[in-house]
Every structure is written in structure tokens, then in C-alpha cells.
Coordinates of C-alpha atoms in Angstrom, one line a residue:
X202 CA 69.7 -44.0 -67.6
X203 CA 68.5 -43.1 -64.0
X204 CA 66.8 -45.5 -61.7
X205 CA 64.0 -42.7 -61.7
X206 CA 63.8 -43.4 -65.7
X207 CA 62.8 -47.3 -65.2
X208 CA 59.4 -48.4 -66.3
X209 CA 57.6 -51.0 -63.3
X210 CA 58.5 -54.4 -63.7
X211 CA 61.2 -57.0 -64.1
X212 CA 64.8 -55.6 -65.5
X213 CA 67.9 -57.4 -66.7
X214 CA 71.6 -56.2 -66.9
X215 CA 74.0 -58.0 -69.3
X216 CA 77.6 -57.0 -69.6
X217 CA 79.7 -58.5 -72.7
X218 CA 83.6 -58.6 -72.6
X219 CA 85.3 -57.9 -75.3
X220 CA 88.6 -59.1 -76.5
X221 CA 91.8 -57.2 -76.7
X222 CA 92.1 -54.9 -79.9
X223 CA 95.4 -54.9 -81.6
X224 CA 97.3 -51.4 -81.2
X225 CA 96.7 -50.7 -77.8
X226 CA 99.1 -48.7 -75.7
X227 CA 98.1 -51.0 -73.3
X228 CA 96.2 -54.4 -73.2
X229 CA 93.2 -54.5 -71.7
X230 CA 91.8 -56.9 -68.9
X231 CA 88.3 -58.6 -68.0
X232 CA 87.9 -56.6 -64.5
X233 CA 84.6 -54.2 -63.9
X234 CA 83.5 -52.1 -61.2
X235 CA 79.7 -51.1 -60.1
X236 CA 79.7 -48.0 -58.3
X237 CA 76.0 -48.6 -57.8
X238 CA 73.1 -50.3 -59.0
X239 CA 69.3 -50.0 -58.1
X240 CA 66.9 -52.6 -59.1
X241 CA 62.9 -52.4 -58.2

């Protein structure tokens, strides 16, 4: 979705970490990176 593509008004952004799934080559973590995020 594009900041272009956002109705007027109030917006909310939830993130959810989810645990570790057995039989990965390698186990994941809890970091996260925004590159960039516009709110109105």
C-alpha cells in the first residue's frame, strides 16, 4: 500500500512477532527495520 492509497483520517500500524518455527536453517530474532513510514 502507498501513502497515496490512504483514505483521510486517523491510521494505526500494529506489528506481531512471531515465535521461532522448528526446522529453520537458522533461528530467527525479534529485530525490524522501517525504511519509511508516512502518516497524515
Amino acid at each position: 500500500m502507498f501513502f497515496n492509497e490512504l483514505e483521510e483520517g486517523e491510521h494505526t500500524l500494529e506489528l506481531e512477532t512471531l515465535e521461532n518455527k522448528s526446522g529453520r536453517i537458522k533461528p530467527g530474532g525479534s529485530a525490524f527495520r522501517a525504511l519509511h513510514f508516512t502518516a497524515n
